[in-house]
Coordinates of C-alpha atoms in Angstrom, one line a residue:
M60 CA 96.9 68.2 62.6
A61 CA 96.9 71.3 64.3
D62 CA 93.9 70.4 66.4
A63 CA 95.7 67.0 67.3
A64 CA 98.8 68.7 68.4
A65 CA 96.9 71.2 70.5
F66 CA 94.8 68.4 72.1
R67 CA 98.1 66.3 72.9
S68 CA 99.7 69.6 74.3
L69 CA 96.4 70.0 76.7
R70 CA 96.8 66.5 77.6
R71 CA 100.2 66.9 78.8
A72 CA 99.5 69.9 80.7
A73 CA 96.6 68.3 82.3
A74 CA 98.7 65.3 83.5
V75 CA 101.2 67.7 85.1
A76 CA 98.1 69.6 86.8
R77 CA 96.8 66.0 88.1
K78 CA 100.4 65.2 89.5
E79 CA 100.6 68.7 91.0
A80 CA 97.0 68.4 92.5
I81 CA 97.8 64.9 94.1
H82 CA 100.9 66.2 95.8
L83 CA 98.8 69.3 97.0
R84 CA 96.1 66.9 98.3
R85 CA 98.8 64.8 100.1
D86 CA 100.4 67.9 101.6
W87 CA 97.0 68.8 103.4
R88 CA 98.8 70.9 105.9
S89 CA 99.9 73.4 103.3
L90 CA 96.3 73.3 101.5
L91 CA 94.9 73.9 104.8
L92 CA 97.3 76.8 105.7
A93 CA 96.6 78.3 102.2
L94 CA 92.8 78.3 102.9
A95 CA 93.0 79.6 106.3
I96 CA 95.3 82.5 105.5
P97 CA 92.8 84.8 104.0
V98 CA 90.5 84.1 107.1
L99 CA 93.5 85.1 109.4
L100 CA 94.3 88.1 107.5
I101 CA 90.7 89.4 107.4
L102 CA 90.3 88.9 111.0
L103 CA 93.7 90.4 111.8
F104 CA 93.3 93.5 109.6
G105 CA 89.5 93.8 110.5
Y106 CA 89.7 93.7 114.2
A107 CA 93.3 94.3 115.2
L108 CA 94.6 97.0 112.6
T109 CA 92.5 100.3 112.6
L110 CA 93.3 103.6 111.3
D111 CA 90.8 105.0 113.8
L112 CA 92.0 106.4 117.1
K113 CA 89.6 106.0 119.8
N114 CA 89.6 105.7 123.7
V115 CA 93.0 107.6 124.2
P116 CA 93.9 107.1 127.7
T117 CA 93.9 110.7 129.2
V118 CA 94.5 112.3 132.7
V119 CA 93.6 115.9 133.7
W120 CA 95.0 118.4 136.3
D121 CA 92.2 120.8 137.0
Q122 CA 93.9 123.7 138.9
S123 CA 90.6 125.8 138.5
R124 CA 88.2 123.6 140.3
T125 CA 85.2 125.7 139.0
P126 CA 82.1 124.9 137.1
Q127 CA 83.5 126.2 134.0
S128 CA 86.5 123.8 134.2
R129 CA 84.2 120.9 135.1
N130 CA 82.4 121.6 131.9
F131 CA 85.7 121.5 130.0
V132 CA 86.5 118.1 131.6
S133 CA 82.9 116.8 130.8
L134 CA 84.0 117.4 127.2
V135 CA 86.7 114.9 127.9
E136 CA 84.5 112.2 129.6
G137 CA 81.8 112.7 126.7
S138 CA 84.2 112.2 123.9
A139 CA 84.6 108.9 122.1
Y140 CA 88.2 109.8 121.4
F141 CA 89.2 110.0 124.9
E142 CA 88.8 107.8 128.1
L143 CA 89.5 109.8 131.2
Q144 CA 91.7 107.6 133.4
A145 CA 92.0 110.0 136.6
M146 CA 92.2 113.4 137.8
R147 CA 95.7 114.3 139.3
Q148 CA 96.9 117.0 141.6
S149 CA 100.4 117.8 140.3
E150 CA 102.3 117.9 137.1
R151 CA 104.7 115.3 138.7
Q152 CA 101.6 112.7 138.6
L153 CA 100.9 113.5 134.9
R154 CA 104.6 113.0 133.9
A155 CA 104.5 109.7 135.8
D156 CA 101.4 108.5 133.9
L157 CA 103.0 109.4 130.8
D158 CA 106.2 107.7 131.6
A159 CA 104.5 104.4 132.7
G160 CA 102.1 104.4 129.6
R161 CA 99.1 104.8 131.9
A162 CA 98.0 107.9 129.8
M163 CA 98.8 109.1 126.3
V164 CA 97.3 112.6 126.9
A165 CA 97.6 114.7 130.0
L166 CA 95.5 117.9 130.1
V167 CA 96.5 121.0 132.4
I168 CA 93.6 123.4 133.1
P169 CA 95.1 126.7 134.6
A170 CA 94.1 128.1 137.8
D171 CA 92.7 131.2 136.2
F172 CA 90.6 129.4 133.5
A173 CA 87.1 130.5 134.8
E174 CA 88.3 134.1 135.2
R175 CA 89.5 134.3 131.7
V176 CA 86.6 132.6 130.1
A177 CA 84.2 135.1 131.9
A178 CA 86.3 138.0 130.9
G179 CA 86.4 136.7 127.3
R180 CA 90.2 136.6 127.3
P181 CA 92.4 133.9 125.7
V182 CA 92.9 131.0 128.0
T183 CA 95.5 128.1 127.3
V184 CA 95.0 124.6 128.4
E185 CA 98.3 122.7 128.1
A186 CA 98.1 119.2 126.4
M187 CA 101.1 117.0 127.0
V188 CA 101.1 114.1 124.6
D189 CA 103.4 111.0 124.5
G190 CA 105.3 111.3 121.3
S191 CA 106.9 108.0 121.4
D192 CA 104.5 106.9 118.9
A193 CA 104.5 109.7 116.4
N194 CA 101.4 108.9 114.2
T195 CA 99.3 108.2 117.2
S196 CA 100.4 111.2 119.1
R197 CA 99.7 113.5 116.1
L198 CA 96.3 112.2 116.0
A199 CA 95.8 112.5 119.6
A200 CA 97.2 116.2 119.6
R201 CA 94.6 117.0 116.9
Y202 CA 91.7 115.7 118.9
A203 CA 93.0 117.5 122.1
R204 CA 92.8 120.8 119.9
S205 CA 89.3 119.9 118.8
L206 CA 88.3 119.9 122.5
G207 CA 89.0 123.8 122.7
L208 CA 87.2 124.3 119.4
I209 CA 84.2 122.5 120.8
F210 CA 84.2 124.6 124.2
N211 CA 84.6 127.9 122.3
R212 CA 81.6 127.0 120.2
R213 CA 79.6 126.3 123.3
L214 CA 80.6 129.7 124.7
T215 CA 79.7 131.8 121.5
V216 CA 76.6 130.0 120.3
D217 CA 74.3 132.3 122.1
T218 CA 76.3 135.6 122.0
K219 CA 77.6 135.9 118.4
P220 CA 75.9 136.0 115.0
A221 CA 76.1 132.9 112.9
G222 CA 79.2 133.0 110.7
V223 CA 80.6 130.7 107.8
T224 CA 80.3 127.1 108.7
L225 CA 82.3 124.5 106.6
V226 CA 80.5 121.1 106.4
S227 CA 82.5 118.3 105.2
R228 CA 81.2 115.0 103.9
A229 CA 83.1 111.8 103.1
W230 CA 81.9 110.0 100.0
Y231 CA 81.9 106.4 99.5
N232 CA 83.0 106.0 103.3
P233 CA 80.6 108.5 105.1
A234 CA 81.6 106.9 108.7
L235 CA 85.3 106.7 107.7
R236 CA 85.4 103.0 108.8
S237 CA 88.8 101.5 108.7
P238 CA 87.5 98.1 107.5
N239 CA 86.3 99.9 104.5
A240 CA 89.3 101.3 103.4
L241 CA 91.7 98.2 104.6
L242 CA 89.8 95.1 103.5
P243 CA 89.3 95.6 99.9
G244 CA 93.2 95.6 99.7
I245 CA 93.5 92.1 101.5
V246 CA 92.7 90.3 98.2
A247 CA 96.2 91.5 96.8
I248 CA 97.8 90.6 100.0
V249 CA 96.2 87.0 100.1
M250 CA 97.1 86.2 96.5
M251 CA 100.8 87.3 96.9
V252 CA 101.0 85.3 100.1
I253 CA 99.5 82.0 98.4
A254 CA 102.0 82.7 95.4
A255 CA 104.9 83.1 97.8
M256 CA 104.0 80.2 99.7
L257 CA 103.1 77.7 97.1
T258 CA 104.4 78.0 93.7
S259 CA 107.8 79.4 94.7
V260 CA 108.7 75.9 95.7
T261 CA 107.0 73.8 93.1
V262 CA 109.9 73.5 90.6
A263 CA 112.6 73.7 93.3
R264 CA 110.9 70.6 94.8
E265 CA 111.4 68.7 91.5
W266 CA 115.2 69.6 91.7
E267 CA 115.5 68.7 95.3
T268 CA 113.7 65.3 94.8
G269 CA 115.5 64.5 91.7
T270 CA 112.1 64.2 89.6
M271 CA 113.1 67.0 87.3
E272 CA 115.5 64.8 85.3
Q273 CA 112.6 62.6 84.8
L274 CA 110.5 65.3 83.4
I275 CA 113.4 66.5 81.2
G276 CA 113.3 63.2 79.7
T277 CA 109.6 63.4 78.6
P278 CA 108.4 65.1 75.5
I279 CA 106.8 67.7 77.7
R280 CA 107.3 71.4 76.7
A281 CA 108.3 74.3 78.9
G282 CA 104.8 76.0 78.5
E283 CA 102.9 72.8 79.2
L284 CA 105.0 72.2 82.4
I285 CA 104.4 75.6 83.7
C286 CA 100.7 75.7 83.0
G287 CA 100.2 72.4 84.6
K288 CA 102.2 73.3 87.6
V289 CA 100.2 76.5 88.3
A290 CA 96.7 75.2 87.3
P291 CA 95.8 73.6 90.8
Y292 CA 97.1 76.6 92.9
F293 CA 95.1 78.8 90.6
V294 CA 92.0 77.2 91.9
V295 CA 93.3 77.5 95.4
G296 CA 94.0 81.0 95.0
M297 CA 90.5 81.8 93.6
A298 CA 89.0 80.0 96.3
D299 CA 91.0 82.4 98.8
V300 CA 89.8 85.4 96.9
A301 CA 86.2 84.2 97.4
I302 CA 86.8 83.5 101.0
A303 CA 88.3 87.3 101.4
V304 CA 85.5 88.9 99.7
G305 CA 82.8 87.0 101.4
L306 CA 84.2 87.6 105.1
S307 CA 84.8 91.4 104.0
R308 CA 81.2 91.5 102.8
W309 CA 79.3 89.8 105.6
L310 CA 81.3 89.8 108.6
F311 CA 82.7 93.4 108.4
H312 CA 79.9 94.7 106.2
V313 CA 82.2 96.4 103.6
P314 CA 79.8 97.5 100.7
L315 CA 80.4 95.8 97.2
R316 CA 78.9 98.5 95.0
G317 CA 80.6 97.3 91.8
H318 CA 80.3 94.3 89.6
P319 CA 81.3 91.1 91.4
G320 CA 82.4 89.7 88.0
L321 CA 84.9 92.5 87.2
L322 CA 86.3 92.1 90.8
F323 CA 87.0 88.3 90.2
A324 CA 88.2 88.8 86.6
T325 CA 91.0 91.4 87.7
A326 CA 91.9 89.2 90.6
A327 CA 92.3 86.3 88.4
V328 CA 94.7 88.3 86.1
F329 CA 96.7 89.5 89.0
L330 CA 96.7 86.0 90.6
T331 CA 98.1 84.5 87.3
G332 CA 101.1 87.0 87.4
A333 CA 101.6 86.4 91.2
L334 CA 101.6 82.7 90.5
F335 CA 104.1 82.8 87.6
F336 CA 106.2 85.2 89.6
G337 CA 106.5 82.7 92.5
L338 CA 107.2 80.0 89.7
T339 CA 110.0 81.8 88.1
L340 CA 111.8 82.3 91.4
S341 CA 111.0 78.4 92.0
I342 CA 112.8 78.0 88.6
R343 CA 115.9 80.3 89.4
F344 CA 116.6 78.9 92.9
K345 CA 116.9 75.3 93.2
T346 CA 116.1 74.9 97.0
Q347 CA 112.8 75.3 98.3
V348 CA 113.8 77.3 101.4
L349 CA 115.6 80.0 99.4
A350 CA 112.8 80.4 96.8
N351 CA 110.4 80.7 99.5
Q352 CA 112.4 83.4 101.3
V353 CA 113.0 85.3 98.2
A354 CA 109.5 85.2 97.3
L355 CA 108.3 86.5 100.5
A356 CA 111.2 89.3 100.6
A357 CA 110.5 90.4 96.8
G358 CA 106.7 89.6 96.7
F359 CA 105.0 90.0 99.9
L360 CA 106.9 92.8 101.5
P361 CA 106.6 95.3 98.6
T362 CA 102.8 94.4 98.3
L363 CA 102.3 95.3 102.0
I364 CA 104.6 98.4 102.0
L365 CA 104.6 100.0 98.6
S366 CA 101.0 99.5 97.1
G367 CA 99.1 102.0 99.1
F368 CA 97.5 99.4 101.3
V369 CA 98.4 100.9 104.7
F370 CA 100.7 103.8 103.6
A371 CA 99.6 106.7 101.2
I372 CA 101.7 106.8 98.1
E373 CA 101.4 110.6 98.2
N374 CA 103.2 110.9 101.5
M375 CA 106.2 108.5 100.5
P376 CA 109.5 110.3 99.2
A377 CA 109.7 110.9 95.5
A378 CA 112.1 108.0 94.9
L379 CA 109.8 105.6 96.4
Q380 CA 106.8 106.9 94.7
Y381 CA 108.4 106.1 91.3
L382 CA 109.2 102.6 92.8
T383 CA 105.6 101.7 93.4
Y384 CA 104.9 101.9 89.7
I385 CA 106.7 98.5 89.4
V386 CA 104.5 97.0 92.1
P387 CA 101.6 95.4 90.6
A388 CA 99.5 95.2 93.9
R389 CA 99.3 99.1 93.6
Y390 CA 96.9 98.7 90.6
L391 CA 94.9 95.7 92.1
I392 CA 94.3 97.8 95.2
A393 CA 93.0 100.6 93.2
I394 CA 90.7 98.4 91.3
M395 CA 89.4 96.6 94.3
R396 CA 88.7 100.0 96.3
G397 CA 87.2 101.4 93.1
I398 CA 84.8 98.3 92.8
F399 CA 84.0 98.0 96.5
M400 CA 83.5 101.5 97.5
K401 CA 82.6 103.6 94.4
G402 CA 81.1 101.1 92.3
I403 CA 83.1 102.0 89.0
G404 CA 84.0 99.9 86.2
L405 CA 86.4 99.6 83.3
Q406 CA 85.6 102.9 82.0
I407 CA 88.0 104.6 84.8
L408 CA 89.8 101.4 85.8
W409 CA 90.8 100.2 82.4
L410 CA 94.5 101.6 82.6
D411 CA 95.0 99.5 86.1
A412 CA 93.4 96.6 84.6
L413 CA 95.7 96.9 81.5
L414 CA 98.9 97.2 83.6
L415 CA 97.8 94.0 85.4
F416 CA 97.5 92.2 82.2
V417 CA 100.6 93.2 81.1
Y418 CA 102.3 92.1 84.4
A419 CA 100.6 88.8 84.0
L420 CA 102.0 88.2 80.5
A421 CA 105.5 89.3 81.5
M422 CA 105.6 86.9 84.4
I423 CA 104.4 84.2 82.0
A424 CA 107.2 84.9 79.7
L425 CA 109.8 85.0 82.4
A426 CA 108.7 81.7 83.7
R427 CA 108.6 79.9 80.4
G428 CA 111.9 81.4 79.2
G429 CA 113.7 80.5 82.5
L430 CA 112.3 77.0 82.5
K431 CA 113.2 76.4 78.8
L432 CA 116.6 77.4 79.6
R433 CA 116.9 75.0 82.5
L434 CA 115.5 72.2 80.5
E435 CA 118.0 72.8 77.6

């Protein structure tokens, strides 16, 4: 009897899944958008968003006009971080370039540059940096200071004995490529967007069209209804994960050093929680527009800002750092980066995976309990 009851329950859930799949197939625009989102995000974050700062527009006012000062200018020209736009003749011209946005860095080489260098005396090269973009200007100022260090090293290499040299090495990402750091986290962004866009409206649509009353009149249970509602979107979501991983791997050459099976398994757990999160909102709010807006605000934005995807959690205020513990994407991004970049497994990532599992169970319970109350 128990087996027969389970079979009937499975058939009812499958019937709801078929109904939802038919609707999804008819709404081909939403399906096409759901499959295009990972492609768009991968291209956007892979090409447009970068944590590297290169080819900073730079202008120089060389008051010395000596071979020594020209050697310093050659450092600017030969650096991958700076792009020499023009040589200027006055500070007024430098300020005009900074004001107009033609330059981000303006270097002023003093008139006594050569004399001070020849005498071994300290010499100051002024670097004026456009501070309207704080993060970019901070990096630009740091790169400008490195020019002085390189120039000093050239001067002293033949005149002073070797000292202590610090050699740094970046593990897992030796070239410090931005795509290697950003694209593994795209999986979390993609799945949260899909959940917000698709499942957040699925039950609200039933209320708006009046078909929810028909479902209430059937013998279907709350658990069967929510499982059937989510099943087609789970397939779409896992297809999006495969697209995101494939594009990251073969288009941007992000290394995948860990086990792909673990990657997709943890992604599936997170996707389950994200889908039922969207479904919970759809149950709570009976209009599609409101449910979708709340899903984007409560799901997508915290995932983007508070997960450590772009902004380091360690640099956030203490209150926000505590808040990140309730953002499930934080744990998935740690898992994705660990699998992609470090090649580690559950022996290290078990706690993050466990918290994702708890998140998925909590969302399932919330969706089931909320729908049960609505049906009653």
